[in-house]
Every structure is written in C-alpha cells, then in structure tokens.
PDB file of C-alpha atoms in Angstrom:
ATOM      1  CA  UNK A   1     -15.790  38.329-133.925  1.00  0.00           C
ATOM      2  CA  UNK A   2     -13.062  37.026-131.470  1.00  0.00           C
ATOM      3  CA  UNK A   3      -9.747  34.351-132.312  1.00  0.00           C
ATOM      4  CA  UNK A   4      -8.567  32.109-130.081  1.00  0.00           C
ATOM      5  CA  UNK A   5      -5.031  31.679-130.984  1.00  0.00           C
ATOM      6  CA  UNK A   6      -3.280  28.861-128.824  1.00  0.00           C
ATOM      7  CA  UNK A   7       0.736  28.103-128.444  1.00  0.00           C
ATOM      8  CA  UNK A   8       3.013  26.203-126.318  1.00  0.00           C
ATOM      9  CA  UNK A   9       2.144  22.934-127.679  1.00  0.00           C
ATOM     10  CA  UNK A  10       4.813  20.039-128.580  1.00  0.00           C
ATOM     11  CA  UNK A  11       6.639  16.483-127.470  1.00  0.00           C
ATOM     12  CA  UNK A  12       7.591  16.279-123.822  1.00  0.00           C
ATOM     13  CA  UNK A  13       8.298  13.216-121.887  1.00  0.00           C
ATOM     14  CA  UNK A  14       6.386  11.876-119.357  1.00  0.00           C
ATOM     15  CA  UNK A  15       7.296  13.933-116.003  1.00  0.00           C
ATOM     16  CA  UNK A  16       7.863  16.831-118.082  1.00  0.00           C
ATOM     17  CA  UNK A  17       6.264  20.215-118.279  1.00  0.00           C
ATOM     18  CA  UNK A  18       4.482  22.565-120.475  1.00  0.00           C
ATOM     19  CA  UNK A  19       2.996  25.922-120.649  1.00  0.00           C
ATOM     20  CA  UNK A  20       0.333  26.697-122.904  1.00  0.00           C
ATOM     21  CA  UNK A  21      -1.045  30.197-123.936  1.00  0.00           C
ATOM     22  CA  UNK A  22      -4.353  31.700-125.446  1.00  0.00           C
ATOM     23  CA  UNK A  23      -4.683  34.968-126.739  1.00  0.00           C
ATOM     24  CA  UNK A  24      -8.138  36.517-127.630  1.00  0.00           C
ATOM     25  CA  UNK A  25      -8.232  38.959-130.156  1.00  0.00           C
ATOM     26  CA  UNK A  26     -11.089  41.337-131.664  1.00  0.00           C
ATOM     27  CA  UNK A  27     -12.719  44.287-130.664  1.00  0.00           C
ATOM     28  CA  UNK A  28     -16.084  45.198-128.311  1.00  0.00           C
ATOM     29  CA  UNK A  29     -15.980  42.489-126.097  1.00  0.00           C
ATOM     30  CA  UNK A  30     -15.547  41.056-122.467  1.00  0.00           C
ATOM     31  CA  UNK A  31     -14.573  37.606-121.426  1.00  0.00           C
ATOM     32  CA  UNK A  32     -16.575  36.197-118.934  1.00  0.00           C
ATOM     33  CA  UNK A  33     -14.783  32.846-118.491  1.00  0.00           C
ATOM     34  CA  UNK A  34     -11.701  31.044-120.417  1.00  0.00           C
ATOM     35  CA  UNK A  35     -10.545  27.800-119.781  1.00  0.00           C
ATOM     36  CA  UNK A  36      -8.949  24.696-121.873  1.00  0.00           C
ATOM     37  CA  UNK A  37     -10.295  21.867-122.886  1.00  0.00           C
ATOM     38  CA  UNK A  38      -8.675  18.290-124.841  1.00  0.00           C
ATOM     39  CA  UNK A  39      -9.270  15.661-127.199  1.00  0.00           C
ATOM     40  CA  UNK A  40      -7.816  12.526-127.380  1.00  0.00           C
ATOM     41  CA  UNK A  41      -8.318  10.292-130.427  1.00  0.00           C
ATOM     42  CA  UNK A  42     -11.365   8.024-129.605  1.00  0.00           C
ATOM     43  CA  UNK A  43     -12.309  10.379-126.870  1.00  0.00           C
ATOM     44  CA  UNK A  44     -14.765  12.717-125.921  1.00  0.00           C
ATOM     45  CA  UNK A  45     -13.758  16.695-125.540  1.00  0.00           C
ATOM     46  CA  UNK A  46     -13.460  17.304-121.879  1.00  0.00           C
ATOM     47  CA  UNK A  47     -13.119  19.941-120.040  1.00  0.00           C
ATOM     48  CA  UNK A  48      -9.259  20.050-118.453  1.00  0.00           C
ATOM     49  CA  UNK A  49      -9.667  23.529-116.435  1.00  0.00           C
ATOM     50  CA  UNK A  50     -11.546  26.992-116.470  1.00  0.00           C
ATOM     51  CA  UNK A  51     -10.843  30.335-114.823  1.00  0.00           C
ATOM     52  CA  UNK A  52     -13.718  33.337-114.027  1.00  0.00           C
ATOM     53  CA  UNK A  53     -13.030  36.385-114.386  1.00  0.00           C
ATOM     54  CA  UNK A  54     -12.251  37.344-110.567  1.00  0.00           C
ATOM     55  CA  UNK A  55      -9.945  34.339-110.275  1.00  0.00           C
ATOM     56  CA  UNK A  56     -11.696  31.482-109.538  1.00  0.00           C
ATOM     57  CA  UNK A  57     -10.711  27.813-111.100  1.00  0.00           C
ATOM     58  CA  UNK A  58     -11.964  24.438-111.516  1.00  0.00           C
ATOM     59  CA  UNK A  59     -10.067  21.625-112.703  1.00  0.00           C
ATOM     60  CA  UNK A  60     -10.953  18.298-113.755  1.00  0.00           C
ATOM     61  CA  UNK A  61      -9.950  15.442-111.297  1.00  0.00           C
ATOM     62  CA  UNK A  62      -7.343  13.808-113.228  1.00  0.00           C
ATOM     63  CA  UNK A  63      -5.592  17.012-113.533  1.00  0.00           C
ATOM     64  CA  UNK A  64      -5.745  18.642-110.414  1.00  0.00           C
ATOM     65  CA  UNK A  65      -1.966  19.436-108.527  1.00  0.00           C
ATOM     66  CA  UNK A  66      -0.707  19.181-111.779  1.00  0.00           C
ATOM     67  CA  UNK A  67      -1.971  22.042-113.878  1.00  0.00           C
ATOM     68  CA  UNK A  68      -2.666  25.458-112.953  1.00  0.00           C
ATOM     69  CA  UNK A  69      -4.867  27.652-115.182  1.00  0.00           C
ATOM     70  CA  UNK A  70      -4.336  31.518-114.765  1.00  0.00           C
ATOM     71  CA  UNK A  71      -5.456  34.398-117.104  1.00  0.00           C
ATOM     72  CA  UNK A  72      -4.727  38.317-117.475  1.00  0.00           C
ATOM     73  CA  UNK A  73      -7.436  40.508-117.911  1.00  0.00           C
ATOM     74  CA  UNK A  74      -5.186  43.211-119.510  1.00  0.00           C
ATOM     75  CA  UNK A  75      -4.268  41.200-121.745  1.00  0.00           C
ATOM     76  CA  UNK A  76      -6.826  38.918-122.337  1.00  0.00           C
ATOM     77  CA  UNK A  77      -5.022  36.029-122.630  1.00  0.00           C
ATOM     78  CA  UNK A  78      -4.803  32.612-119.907  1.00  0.00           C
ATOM     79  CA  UNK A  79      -2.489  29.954-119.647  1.00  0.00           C
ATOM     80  CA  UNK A  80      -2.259  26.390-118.263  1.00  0.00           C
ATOM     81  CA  UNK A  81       0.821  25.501-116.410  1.00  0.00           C
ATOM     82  CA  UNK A  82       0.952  21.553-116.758  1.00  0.00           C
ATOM     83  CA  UNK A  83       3.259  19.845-114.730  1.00  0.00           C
ATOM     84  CA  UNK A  84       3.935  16.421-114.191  1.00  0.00           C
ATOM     85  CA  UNK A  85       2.660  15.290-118.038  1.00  0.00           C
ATOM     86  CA  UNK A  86       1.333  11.582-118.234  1.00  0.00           C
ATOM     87  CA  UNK A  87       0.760   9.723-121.367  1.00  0.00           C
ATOM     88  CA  UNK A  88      -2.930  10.090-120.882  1.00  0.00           C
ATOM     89  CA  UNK A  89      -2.675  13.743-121.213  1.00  0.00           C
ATOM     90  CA  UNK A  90      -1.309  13.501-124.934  1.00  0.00           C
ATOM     91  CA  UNK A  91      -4.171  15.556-126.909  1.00  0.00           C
ATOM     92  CA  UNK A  92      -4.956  18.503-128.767  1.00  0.00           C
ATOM     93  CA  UNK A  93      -5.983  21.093-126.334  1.00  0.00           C
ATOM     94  CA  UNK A  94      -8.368  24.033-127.328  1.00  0.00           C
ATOM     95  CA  UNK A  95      -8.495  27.382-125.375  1.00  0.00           C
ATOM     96  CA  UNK A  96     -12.675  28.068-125.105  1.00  0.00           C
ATOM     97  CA  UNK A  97     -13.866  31.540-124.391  1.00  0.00           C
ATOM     98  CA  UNK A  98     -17.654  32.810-123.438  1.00  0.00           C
ATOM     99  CA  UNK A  99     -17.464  36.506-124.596  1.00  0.00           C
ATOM    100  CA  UNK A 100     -20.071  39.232-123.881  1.00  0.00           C
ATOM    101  CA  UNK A 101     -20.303  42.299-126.601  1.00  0.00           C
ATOM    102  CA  UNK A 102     -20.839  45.881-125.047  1.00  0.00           C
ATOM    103  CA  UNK A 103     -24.028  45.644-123.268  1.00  0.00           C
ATOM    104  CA  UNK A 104     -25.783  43.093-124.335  1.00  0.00           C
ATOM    105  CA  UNK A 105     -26.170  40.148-121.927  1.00  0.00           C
ATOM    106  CA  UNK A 106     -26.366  37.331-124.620  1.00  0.00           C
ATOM    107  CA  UNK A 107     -23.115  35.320-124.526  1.00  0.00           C
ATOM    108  CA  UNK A 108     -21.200  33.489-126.856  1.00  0.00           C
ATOM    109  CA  UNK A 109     -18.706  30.505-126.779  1.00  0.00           C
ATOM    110  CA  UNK A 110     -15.541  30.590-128.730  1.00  0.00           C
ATOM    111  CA  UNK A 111     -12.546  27.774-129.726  1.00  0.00           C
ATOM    112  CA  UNK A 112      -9.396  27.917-130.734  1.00  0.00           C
ATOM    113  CA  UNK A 113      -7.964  25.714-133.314  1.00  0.00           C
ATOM    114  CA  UNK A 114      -6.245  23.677-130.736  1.00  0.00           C
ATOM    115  CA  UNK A 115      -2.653  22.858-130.513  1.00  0.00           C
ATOM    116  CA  UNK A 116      -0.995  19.015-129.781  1.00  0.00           C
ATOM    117  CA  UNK A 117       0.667  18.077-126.923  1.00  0.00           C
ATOM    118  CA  UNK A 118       1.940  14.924-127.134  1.00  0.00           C
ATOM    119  CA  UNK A 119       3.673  12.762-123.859  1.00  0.00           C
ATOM    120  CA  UNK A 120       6.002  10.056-124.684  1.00  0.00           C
ATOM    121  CA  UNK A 121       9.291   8.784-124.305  1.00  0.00           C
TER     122      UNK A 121
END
C-alpha cells in the first residue's frame, strides 16, 4: 500500500558528491523508520544508514563523516547526503521503509526499486 520512489542516482567521480531522495507515497500510514540500504554486484545488501522518526541516525562504519541521512515528516520523504564517493560505494541503493497503518501496531517493511550510483573516473 506504500511506493518507495528513489532519485538522485548517476556517474560521479571519486571525491564527488551526491544527494539521493525517497518519497513515500499512499494513504493511512505512518513511518516509523526510513533509511537506505546498497548492493554491490557479488555483495550482500547492507544497510548504509537509517533515521527514526524523532531524528536519530545510524550509519554503517564505512560510511560514517561521509553521508548524512535526514528525512521530513511532512513530507515523508529522507535523503542521504553522500560526500566524499569512493569506488566501493558504486551500487544500487534502495530507500527501505517500516510503515504502521492507523492503529494497528503490526509493521511492515517496504523497498524501493533502487537507483545506481556508480563512482569512477
């Protein structure tokens, strides 16, 4: 009942920068947490950052002082600043959602399609 719909995507080089953005669309529901993850080919999906509701972020350790997640409520949308882009970041990053509906306390996880970033000279 709710699409993820990431952009921002595209070739940088390395040292570059890139801003991506996730917009949640639907009707009857709350987001609880957003965050990104990314896939490399070969490699596991991994978590890159997530954002709570009030504010509060985690990163993983290979991206931390590089990206900065951030989210509007009104809006419900977030967005990961990344700064600083390495080869190793090159990927296809999906915006993840876990969305209450009205009431009910059961929660449920959501994905974008993803979008590629790509880091290369």
């Amino acid at each position: 009942q709710v699409q993820l719909v990431e952009s921002g995507g595209g070739l940088v080089q390395p040292g570059g920068s890139l801003r991506l953005s996730c917009a949640a669309s639907g009707s009857g529901f709350s987001i609880n947490t957003m965050g990104w993850y990314r896939q490399a080919p070969g490699k596991q999906r991994e978590l890159v950052a997530i954002i709570a509701s009030g504010g509060s972020a985690n990163y993983e350790d290979s991206v931390k002082g590089r990206f900065t997640i951030s989210r509007d409520n009104a809006k419900n949308t977030v967005s990961l600043q990344m700064n600083s882009l390495k080869p190793e970041d090159t990927a296809v990053y999906y915006c993840y959602a876990i969305v209450k509906y009205g009431s009910s306390r059961s929660q449920y996880a959501y994905w974008g399609q993803g979008t590629q970033v790509t880091v290369s000279s």
